[in-house]
Amino acid sequence: MPHRDLERIKTFNRRTALLAGGKLVLLSALVGRLYYLQVVQSDRYAMLADENRISIRLLPPPRGRIFDRLGELLAANRLNYRVVLIAEQTPSVEATLETLGKLIPIGERDVRRVLRDIHRRRAFVPITVRDNLSWTEVSRVEVNAPDLPGIVIDVGQRREYPLGATAAHVTGYVAAVSESELTGDPLLELPGFQIGKSGIEKAYDLALRGKAGNSQVEVNAFGRVIRELSRNGGQPGDDLVLTLDAGLQRYVADRLAGKSAAAVALDIHTGDVLALTSSPSHDPNGFTEGLSRAAWQRLVGNPRKPLLSKAIAGQYPPGSTFKMIVVLAALESGALTPQHRVTCTGEIEFGDRKFHCWKRGGHGTLAMLEAIEQSCDVYFYDISLRVGVDRIAAMARRFGLGEPTGIDLAGELAGLVPDRDWKLATYDARWQRGETLVTGIGQGYMLATPLQLAVMTARLANGGKAVTPRLVRVTEGSDEPEIADLGISAASLKIVTEGMRRVVNSPRGTAYKARIDDAAMAMAGKTGTSQVRRIGKSERLSGVRRNEDRPWDERDHALFVAFAPVRAPQYAVAVVVEHGGSGSRVAAPIARDILRETQRRDPARAGGAGRVATAPPRPGDA
Amino acid sequence: MARFPGLSNFEKSVGAKLRQVTWGLVLLLCLCAGIGYAMLYSAANGSPEPWAWRHVVRFAAGLVLMLGIAVIDIRLWLRIAYPVYAVALGLLTFVEFFGVSGFGAQRWLDLWLFQLQPSEVMKIALVLALARCFHGLTHQEVHRPVMLVLPLVLVLAPATLVLRQPDLGTAILLLMSGGALFFVAGVRLWAFGAALAAGLAAIPLGWPFLHDYQRERILTFLNPERDPLGAGYHILQSKIALGSGGMFGKGFLAGTQSHLSFLPERQTDFIFTMLAEEFGLVGGLTLLGLYVLIMIYGIAISLRSTSHFGRLLGIGVTATFFVYVFINMAMVTGLIPVVGVPLPMVSYGGTALMTLMIGLGLLIGVYIHRDVAIPRRPGAVV
C-alpha cells in the first residue's frame, strides 16, 4: 500500500476518533440536559404538569331554606330542569333544534342565541337551550332521546318562594351577582350563581350560602373534562326559621291588597315580627327566573314602589300616633299632671299664625285622657309648648324613633326626630317655637317608619321595656335575651295605655267604630292622619278640599297603631296607608282585623283554631 | 466491473453476503423500532391505530430494503454515486418549481403512487457523492484548497435549495453530515475555522432571507417565555412533560402531558418527550444507549473497511444518524430551536425512516464488503 494512502488512513482514524469524541461530548450535553430537566427540576415541572391538567371546579352549595315560625317554607330550592345541547354529539345542530322545537316550545330568540353560542364555544361545552322545564316537557324530551342526539337534560337548583309576592319584602330575593358585589370569592364568579339581594336573603346571605365544595377534574389541553379526581361536597347553607307567621302574613297581605300601604305585627314581649307587609309587592320568583327588561321597568316605574319595603324604608309623619310620646314627655318630666286641662276652640293662635285642631268646632275643655281619646290637636299644641321640643325628642328616641330599630333586614331607614340641635346642625337656623307645636302632633319634620311605630307601641304596651324587633327565631336552647327597662313610671304608662284604650273603646274615641267587641280580644290604639301638604290660608277659608278630591299623592296618610288584648297585652300592630285618608276610617279597621286575626292564630289560645287562617272580613264594616 | 480489474475476484453469493450481515446492528434497530411501536401505541391512547401498526409495516419493508441494499456490491455504489447525486439535485431543483405545497414547505414530489421527498434522497446522495469525491483524493490533494471546490459545491448546492424550500432541519443535517465527511477526509482544521467564520458572517446577511416562521422559531428559542401560548408553547409543554416524567416516568399509557394533548406532535417530532414522560430518565437514556450502540457499530464498521470509499460512506451514514438523533433530542429538550427533525426508527413517518434504512443498508454493505479494496482511480493498481 502506498505511503500516501497510509497517511490518509492514519488521518482518517485520528479524525474519526476526534469526531466520535465530539459526538460523545454532544451526547453528554444531552444526558446532562435530561438529568437537569428530569431530576433537578423534576418537582417544578411535575407541578406545572399538574397545573396543566388539574382544574378545580367549584360545586355550589345548596342554599339554606327559610321557614316561618310554624315550619312553612318561605324559600326553598327547586330542581330546575334544563335542556342543554352538546354540539359535538349531534350531526346537525339545526336539525336537532328543529326536532326539539316540535316537542317543547323554543323561542326563536333562543334558537338564535344557541346557534350563536355554538360557534363561540368549544364543541363539547353544553349550551343551555331552555331552562325551567315542566315535568311534562322533561319526559317528552326523555322519551324522544334517540331522535335528539346531543340533547341532554341537566338538573340545577333554583330558588323558589312558595308565597310569591306575599312575603317578598321579608324573604327578599336572590339574583345573579353583579360586578360590584364580587369579593374575590370564586364561588361568586360561578356562572348562574345567585346571592341575596334584599330582605332576609341579603341580611343572612353568608349563613344561607354555605360553603362551596370542589371537584378536582382532569382536563386536556382543550379544557375538556376527562375524569374527576376527587370531590369535596362542601357545606350546605344553614336553614333559617323566622319569627314570621306565614298565615298571618298572607292575611295581612290580602288585607292591604290594592292599597299602597304597610303593616307590621309584633309580639310586644319578645319583639318577634309576626307579619311585615308592604303593598303593593312583587314576585321574588321573577328575579331568580330572570326578569325581562320590560317587567323590570314596570317594577321600577310604578309610583307605588312595589320594590320598596315601606314597613322599614317608608318614612311618614306619624301624626297623632305620636301623641303618646308627647304625653309621656310631659308626665315624666314632671311638667304636667294628667289633670292638666286645656280648652279647645278649634284653633290656637301662636305668633302671627293660627294652628288648627282637626275638629273645626273644637273639643271644649279636656283633660289628658280625653285629649288622647279624641286626639285633640289644640291640647297637644299647648302641652308641647310647655314641655319643649328637646324633651319630646328625648322621649321619642327612648321609644325607638329617630334611629333604625336594628331589625335583621337590609335597607331599614332611621326616620327623623327633630330637636334644637338637629335644626341648628342641619339648617344652621334656630328652632322656632311654632315648630314645637307641629312636632307635638307628629307633623313637621317628624318622620317614622311603620316598623318604628310598631316598636313604639310595643314598648308602650309591654310596660316600658326596650324590646327590639327580630325576624329570626332564637335557636332552641339559648336564652331569651334580657330586655332593658326604659325607666318610665308605671303611672305614666297607665295614662297613655288607658287613653289608647278609650280611643277604640269609648264612644267618643276616634276609632270607636273599629273596636273589637270580644272583650278577651279588645284592642287599644291611636289614630293618625298625617298631612302630606300644607293647607294654605285661602284654602282653609274657602273650605278645605275633601281628601278624595285631591290628587292621590296629595292625600293624607292614614295611620293606626294598636295593641291587644287590652287586659294582658301581647301584640302590637302599626298600619300606614299611604295617601289613604283618615286614620280612623281607613287604617284603624285594617289594624283591628290584623289584631283580631293575630289573636285568633295565637297558639296559646284554647281550641287551636288560631292555626287556621280565616277569610278576611271585607273592609267597610267599621 | 471491468474498470476495477483487480477486484473482480471478490465475488460472493447473496446467501454468503447475508450471513455477513451485522445481525447485532439489525437487532438494535428492531429494538428501537419496538420502542417506536410502544410509543406510537401509547400516543394513540392505547391503540395500534392509526400509527403503531403502520410504523411496524414500514419498518419491516425498510428492513427488506436495507438488506437488499446491503448485499449490492459496494463498487456499484461508487460507480453510481455521482449519477445518483445528479438525479437527487435534479429532483430538488424540480420541486423548486413544480413541487406540491404541503405543510408550508415544497418538499414533496407527487409520483403517482407515492410522494417522493427529494431532500430525503439527497441526504443519502450527498454522503455517496462526498465519499466518492474524497475517495479519489490523496492525502496531499485534500490539503489543497482548490481540490475542495467540488465537495463544497456538492454540499452547498443542495443545502441552499432545501433552505429555500424552506427546510431548515434538512439544511442543517446536510451541512453537518457533509462537514463530518470533510473532517474525517482530512481537510485542514483552518478550513473549518474559515467556514465557521464565513457562516457566522453570513448570519446577518442571511437573516432577511429567512421566513418569518424561521425567525420566530429562533427568537422563541432564545426566549421561550416571550410567547408561551404561541410558538413557545410546544417547547414549554415538552419541557414540562420531560421534567414531570422524573427519574422513572409516569408509566406506560399514563403520560398526562401527551395523553391530554398538551404535547404537540407527540407521534412525530416530540415522541422522545413522550417516551421520557412515561418512562422517565431511565427510559430516555435506554433509547439513547441503543442509539450510541448503533453509532459504535457504524464507527467500527467504518474503521474496519479496507476501501476509503467504504470508510467514508460508513462515517457519513453514522454522522447522518447522529445528527438526526442529536437535533431531535436537543430540540425537544429545548437546547436548540424547533427545526422539525424526526427521531430515527421511533417517530412516525415513512420518508425519514426509509432514508435511514437505506443509509444503514449502505453501512451494512460496507461491512459485508469490508475486504474489497478499491483503487483511488479507476484502473489504478492497489
CSV table of N, CA, C and O in Angstrom, one decimal, chain A residues 84-160:
chain,number,residue,atom,x,y,z
A,84,VAL,N,-80.0,21.0,27.6
A,84,VAL,CA,-78.8,21.5,27.0
A,84,VAL,C,-78.4,20.8,25.8
A,84,VAL,O,-78.8,19.6,25.6
A,85,LEU,N,-77.6,21.5,25.0
A,85,LEU,CA,-77.2,20.9,23.7
A,85,LEU,C,-75.7,20.8,23.7
A,85,LEU,O,-75.0,21.8,24.0
A,86,ILE,N,-75.2,19.6,23.4
A,86,ILE,CA,-73.7,19.5,23.2
A,86,ILE,C,-73.4,19.3,21.7
A,86,ILE,O,-73.8,18.3,21.1
A,87,ALA,N,-72.8,20.3,21.2
A,87,ALA,CA,-72.7,20.4,19.7
A,87,ALA,C,-72.0,19.2,19.1
A,87,ALA,O,-72.4,18.7,18.0
A,88,GLU,N,-71.0,18.7,19.7
A,88,GLU,CA,-70.1,17.7,19.1
A,88,GLU,C,-70.9,16.3,19.0
A,88,GLU,O,-70.4,15.4,18.4
A,89,GLN,N,-72.0,16.2,19.8
A,89,GLN,CA,-72.7,14.9,19.8
A,89,GLN,C,-73.8,14.8,18.8
A,89,GLN,O,-74.5,13.9,18.7
A,90,THR,N,-74.0,15.9,18.0
A,90,THR,CA,-75.1,15.9,17.1
A,90,THR,C,-74.5,16.1,15.7
A,90,THR,O,-73.7,17.0,15.5
A,91,PRO,N,-75.0,15.4,14.7
A,91,PRO,CA,-74.5,15.7,13.3
A,91,PRO,C,-75.0,17.0,12.8
A,91,PRO,O,-74.3,17.7,12.1
A,92,SER,N,-76.2,17.4,13.2
A,92,SER,CA,-76.6,18.7,12.8
A,92,SER,C,-77.3,19.5,13.9
A,92,SER,O,-78.4,19.0,14.4
A,93,VAL,N,-76.8,20.6,14.3
A,93,VAL,CA,-77.4,21.3,15.4
A,93,VAL,C,-78.7,21.8,15.0
A,93,VAL,O,-79.7,21.7,15.7
A,94,GLU,N,-78.8,22.3,13.8
A,94,GLU,CA,-80.1,22.9,13.3
A,94,GLU,C,-81.2,21.9,13.3
A,94,GLU,O,-82.3,22.1,13.8
A,95,ALA,N,-80.9,20.7,12.8
A,95,ALA,CA,-81.9,19.6,12.7
A,95,ALA,C,-82.3,19.2,14.1
A,95,ALA,O,-83.5,19.0,14.3
A,96,THR,N,-81.4,19.1,15.0
A,96,THR,CA,-81.7,18.7,16.4
A,96,THR,C,-82.6,19.7,17.0
A,96,THR,O,-83.6,19.4,17.7
A,97,LEU,N,-82.3,21.0,16.8
A,97,LEU,CA,-83.1,22.0,17.4
A,97,LEU,C,-84.5,22.0,16.8
A,97,LEU,O,-85.5,22.3,17.5
A,98,GLU,N,-84.6,21.7,15.5
A,98,GLU,CA,-85.9,21.7,14.9
A,98,GLU,C,-86.7,20.6,15.5
A,98,GLU,O,-87.9,20.8,15.8
A,99,THR,N,-86.1,19.4,15.6
A,99,THR,CA,-86.8,18.3,16.2
A,99,THR,C,-87.3,18.6,17.7
A,99,THR,O,-88.4,18.3,18.1
A,100,LEU,N,-86.4,19.2,18.4
A,100,LEU,CA,-86.7,19.6,19.8
A,100,LEU,C,-87.8,20.6,19.8
A,100,LEU,O,-88.7,20.5,20.7
A,101,GLY,N,-87.8,21.5,18.9
A,101,GLY,CA,-88.8,22.5,18.8
A,101,GLY,C,-90.2,22.0,18.6
A,101,GLY,O,-91.2,22.6,19.0
A,102,LYS,N,-90.3,20.8,18.0
A,102,LYS,CA,-91.6,20.1,17.9
A,102,LYS,C,-92.1,19.5,19.1
A,102,LYS,O,-93.3,19.2,19.3
A,103,LEU,N,-91.2,19.3,20.1
A,103,LEU,CA,-91.6,18.6,21.3
A,103,LEU,C,-91.9,19.6,22.4
A,103,LEU,O,-92.8,19.5,23.2
A,104,ILE,N,-91.0,20.6,22.6
A,104,ILE,CA,-91.3,21.6,23.6
A,104,ILE,C,-91.1,23.0,22.9
A,104,ILE,O,-90.4,23.1,21.9
A,105,PRO,N,-91.8,24.0,23.4
A,105,PRO,CA,-91.7,25.3,22.7
A,105,PRO,C,-90.4,25.9,23.0
A,105,PRO,O,-89.9,25.9,24.1
A,106,ILE,N,-89.7,26.3,21.9
A,106,ILE,CA,-88.5,27.0,22.0
A,106,ILE,C,-88.6,28.3,21.2
A,106,ILE,O,-89.1,28.3,20.1
A,107,GLY,N,-88.3,29.4,21.9
A,107,GLY,CA,-88.5,30.7,21.2
A,107,GLY,C,-87.4,30.9,20.1
A,107,GLY,O,-86.4,30.3,20.1
A,108,GLU,N,-87.8,31.7,19.1
A,108,GLU,CA,-86.9,32.0,18.0
A,108,GLU,C,-85.6,32.6,18.5
A,108,GLU,O,-84.5,32.4,18.0
A,109,ARG,N,-85.8,33.4,19.6
A,109,ARG,CA,-84.6,34.1,20.1
A,109,ARG,C,-83.6,33.1,20.7
A,109,ARG,O,-82.4,33.2,20.6
A,110,ASP,N,-84.2,32.1,21.4
A,110,ASP,CA,-83.4,31.0,22.0
A,110,ASP,C,-82.6,30.3,20.9
A,110,ASP,O,-81.4,30.1,21.1
A,111,VAL,N,-83.3,30.0,19.8
A,111,VAL,CA,-82.6,29.3,18.7
A,111,VAL,C,-81.4,30.1,18.2
A,111,VAL,O,-80.3,29.6,18.1
A,112,ARG,N,-81.7,31.4,18.0
A,112,ARG,CA,-80.6,32.2,17.5
A,112,ARG,C,-79.4,32.3,18.5
A,112,ARG,O,-78.3,32.3,18.1
A,113,ARG,N,-79.8,32.4,19.8
A,113,ARG,CA,-78.8,32.5,20.8
A,113,ARG,C,-77.9,31.2,20.9
A,113,ARG,O,-76.7,31.3,20.9
A,114,VAL,N,-78.6,30.1,20.8
A,114,VAL,CA,-77.9,28.8,20.8
A,114,VAL,C,-76.9,28.7,19.6
A,114,VAL,O,-75.8,28.4,19.7
A,115,LEU,N,-77.5,29.0,18.4
A,115,LEU,CA,-76.6,28.9,17.2
A,115,LEU,C,-75.4,29.9,17.3
A,115,LEU,O,-74.3,29.6,16.8
A,116,ARG,N,-75.6,31.0,17.9
A,116,ARG,CA,-74.5,32.0,18.1
A,116,ARG,C,-73.5,31.4,19.1
A,116,ARG,O,-72.3,31.4,18.8
A,117,ASP,N,-74.0,30.9,20.2
A,117,ASP,CA,-73.1,30.4,21.2
A,117,ASP,C,-72.3,29.2,20.8
A,117,ASP,O,-71.1,29.0,21.1
A,118,ILE,N,-72.9,28.3,20.0
A,118,ILE,CA,-72.3,27.1,19.5
A,118,ILE,C,-71.0,27.5,18.8
A,118,ILE,O,-70.0,26.8,18.9
A,119,HIS,N,-71.0,28.6,18.0
A,119,HIS,CA,-69.8,28.9,17.3
A,119,HIS,C,-68.7,29.5,18.2
A,119,HIS,O,-67.5,29.5,17.8
A,120,ARG,N,-69.2,30.1,19.3
A,120,ARG,CA,-68.2,30.8,20.2
A,120,ARG,C,-67.5,29.8,21.1
A,120,ARG,O,-66.3,30.0,21.4
A,121,ARG,N,-68.2,28.8,21.5
A,121,ARG,CA,-67.6,27.8,22.5
A,121,ARG,C,-67.1,26.6,21.8
A,121,ARG,O,-67.4,26.3,20.7
A,122,ARG,N,-66.3,25.8,22.6
A,122,ARG,CA,-65.8,24.6,22.1
A,122,ARG,C,-67.0,23.6,22.0
A,122,ARG,O,-68.0,23.7,22.7
A,123,ALA,N,-66.8,22.6,21.1
A,123,ALA,CA,-67.9,21.8,20.7
A,123,ALA,C,-68.5,20.9,21.9
A,123,ALA,O,-69.6,20.4,21.8
A,124,PHE,N,-67.6,20.7,22.9
A,124,PHE,CA,-68.1,19.8,24.0
A,124,PHE,C,-68.7,20.6,25.1
A,124,PHE,O,-69.2,20.0,26.1
A,125,VAL,N,-68.8,21.9,25.0
A,125,VAL,CA,-69.3,22.7,26.1
A,125,VAL,C,-70.9,22.7,25.9
A,125,VAL,O,-71.4,23.1,24.9
A,126,PRO,N,-71.6,22.3,27.0
A,126,PRO,CA,-73.1,22.2,26.9
A,126,PRO,C,-73.6,23.7,26.8
A,126,PRO,O,-73.2,24.5,27.6
A,127,ILE,N,-74.6,23.8,26.0
A,127,ILE,CA,-75.2,25.1,25.9
A,127,ILE,C,-76.7,25.0,26.2
A,127,ILE,O,-77.4,24.1,25.7
A,128,THR,N,-77.1,25.8,27.1
A,128,THR,CA,-78.5,25.7,27.6
A,128,THR,C,-79.4,26.2,26.5
A,128,THR,O,-79.3,27.3,26.0
A,129,VAL,N,-80.4,25.3,26.1
A,129,VAL,CA,-81.4,25.7,25.1
A,129,VAL,C,-82.5,26.4,25.8
A,129,VAL,O,-83.0,27.5,25.4
A,130,ARG,N,-83.0,25.8,26.9
A,130,ARG,CA,-84.1,26.3,27.7
A,130,ARG,C,-84.0,25.8,29.1
A,130,ARG,O,-83.6,24.7,29.3
A,131,ASP,N,-84.4,26.6,30.0
A,131,ASP,CA,-84.5,26.1,31.4
A,131,ASP,C,-85.9,26.2,32.0
A,131,ASP,O,-86.8,26.6,31.3
A,132,ASN,N,-86.0,25.8,33.2
A,132,ASN,CA,-87.3,25.8,33.9
A,132,ASN,C,-88.3,24.9,33.1
A,132,ASN,O,-89.5,25.3,32.8
A,133,LEU,N,-87.9,23.7,32.7
A,133,LEU,CA,-88.8,22.8,32.0
A,133,LEU,C,-89.8,22.3,33.0
A,133,LEU,O,-89.5,22.0,34.1
A,134,SER,N,-91.0,22.1,32.5
A,134,SER,CA,-92.0,21.4,33.3
A,134,SER,C,-91.7,19.9,33.3
A,134,SER,O,-91.0,19.5,32.4
A,135,TRP,N,-92.4,19.2,34.2
A,135,TRP,CA,-92.1,17.8,34.2
A,135,TRP,C,-92.6,17.1,33.0
A,135,TRP,O,-92.0,16.2,32.5
A,136,THR,N,-93.7,17.6,32.4
A,136,THR,CA,-94.2,17.0,31.2
A,136,THR,C,-93.2,17.2,30.0
A,136,THR,O,-92.9,16.3,29.2
A,137,GLU,N,-92.6,18.4,30.0
A,137,GLU,CA,-91.6,18.7,29.0
A,137,GLU,C,-90.4,17.8,29.1
A,137,GLU,O,-89.9,17.3,28.1
A,138,VAL,N,-90.0,17.6,30.4
A,138,VAL,CA,-88.8,16.8,30.6
A,138,VAL,C,-89.1,15.4,30.1
A,138,VAL,O,-88.3,14.8,29.3
A,139,SER,N,-90.2,14.8,30.4
A,139,SER,CA,-90.5,13.4,30.0
A,139,SER,C,-90.6,13.4,28.5
A,139,SER,O,-90.2,12.4,27.9
A,140,ARG,N,-91.2,14.4,27.9
A,140,ARG,CA,-91.3,14.4,26.4
A,140,ARG,C,-90.0,14.3,25.8
A,140,ARG,O,-89.8,13.6,24.8
A,141,VAL,N,-89.0,15.1,26.3
A,141,VAL,CA,-87.7,15.1,25.7
A,141,VAL,C,-87.0,13.7,26.0
A,141,VAL,O,-86.4,13.2,25.1
A,142,GLU,N,-87.2,13.2,27.2
A,142,GLU,CA,-86.5,11.9,27.6
A,142,GLU,C,-87.0,10.8,26.7
A,142,GLU,O,-86.2,10.0,26.2
A,143,VAL,N,-88.3,10.8,26.5
A,143,VAL,CA,-88.9,9.7,25.6
A,143,VAL,C,-88.3,9.7,24.2
A,143,VAL,O,-88.1,8.7,23.6
A,144,ASN,N,-88.1,10.9,23.7
A,144,ASN,CA,-87.6,11.1,22.4
A,144,ASN,C,-86.1,11.2,22.2
A,144,ASN,O,-85.6,11.6,21.2
A,145,ALA,N,-85.5,10.8,23.3
A,145,ALA,CA,-84.0,10.9,23.4
A,145,ALA,C,-83.3,10.4,22.1
A,145,ALA,O,-82.3,11.0,21.6
A,146,PRO,N,-83.7,9.2,21.6
A,146,PRO,CA,-83.0,8.6,20.5
A,146,PRO,C,-83.0,9.5,19.2
A,146,PRO,O,-82.1,9.5,18.4
A,147,ASP,N,-84.0,10.3,19.1
A,147,ASP,CA,-84.1,11.3,18.0
A,147,ASP,C,-83.4,12.6,18.2
A,147,ASP,O,-83.4,13.5,17.4
A,148,LEU,N,-82.9,12.7,19.4
A,148,LEU,CA,-82.3,14.0,19.8
A,148,LEU,C,-80.8,13.9,20.2
A,148,LEU,O,-80.5,14.0,21.3
A,149,PRO,N,-80.0,13.6,19.2
A,149,PRO,CA,-78.6,13.4,19.6
A,149,PRO,C,-78.0,14.8,20.1
A,149,PRO,O,-78.4,15.8,19.5
A,150,GLY,N,-77.2,14.7,21.1
A,150,GLY,CA,-76.6,15.9,21.6
A,150,GLY,C,-77.5,16.6,22.6
A,150,GLY,O,-77.0,17.6,23.2
A,151,ILE,N,-78.7,16.2,22.8
A,151,ILE,CA,-79.6,16.9,23.7
A,151,ILE,C,-79.6,16.1,25.1
A,151,ILE,O,-79.7,14.9,25.1
A,152,VAL,N,-79.4,16.9,26.1
A,152,VAL,CA,-79.2,16.3,27.5
A,152,VAL,C,-80.1,17.1,28.4
A,152,VAL,O,-80.2,18.3,28.3
A,153,ILE,N,-80.8,16.4,29.4
A,153,ILE,CA,-81.5,17.1,30.4
A,153,ILE,C,-80.5,17.3,31.6
A,153,ILE,O,-79.9,16.3,32.0
A,154,ASP,N,-80.4,18.5,32.0
A,154,ASP,CA,-79.5,18.8,33.1
A,154,ASP,C,-80.3,19.4,34.2
A,154,ASP,O,-81.2,20.1,34.1
A,155,VAL,N,-79.9,19.0,35.5
A,155,VAL,CA,-80.6,19.4,36.6
A,155,VAL,C,-79.8,20.4,37.4
A,155,VAL,O,-78.6,20.1,37.8
A,156,GLY,N,-80.4,21.5,37.7
A,156,GLY,CA,-79.7,22.5,38.5
A,156,GLY,C,-80.7,22.9,39.7
A,156,GLY,O,-81.7,22.3,39.8
A,157,GLN,N,-80.3,23.8,40.5
A,157,GLN,CA,-81.2,24.3,41.5
A,157,GLN,C,-81.6,25.7,41.3
A,157,GLN,O,-80.8,26.5,40.9
A,158,ARG,N,-82.9,25.9,41.7
A,158,ARG,CA,-83.3,27.3,41.5
A,158,ARG,C,-84.1,27.7,42.8
A,158,ARG,O,-84.8,26.9,43.4
A,159,ARG,N,-83.9,28.9,43.2
A,159,ARG,CA,-84.6,29.4,44.4
A,159,ARG,C,-86.0,29.6,44.1
A,159,ARG,O,-86.4,30.1,43.0
A,160,GLU,N,-86.9,29.2,45.0
A,160,GLU,CA,-88.3,29.3,44.8
A,160,GLU,C,-88.9,29.9,46.1
A,160,GLU,O,-88.6,29.5,47.2
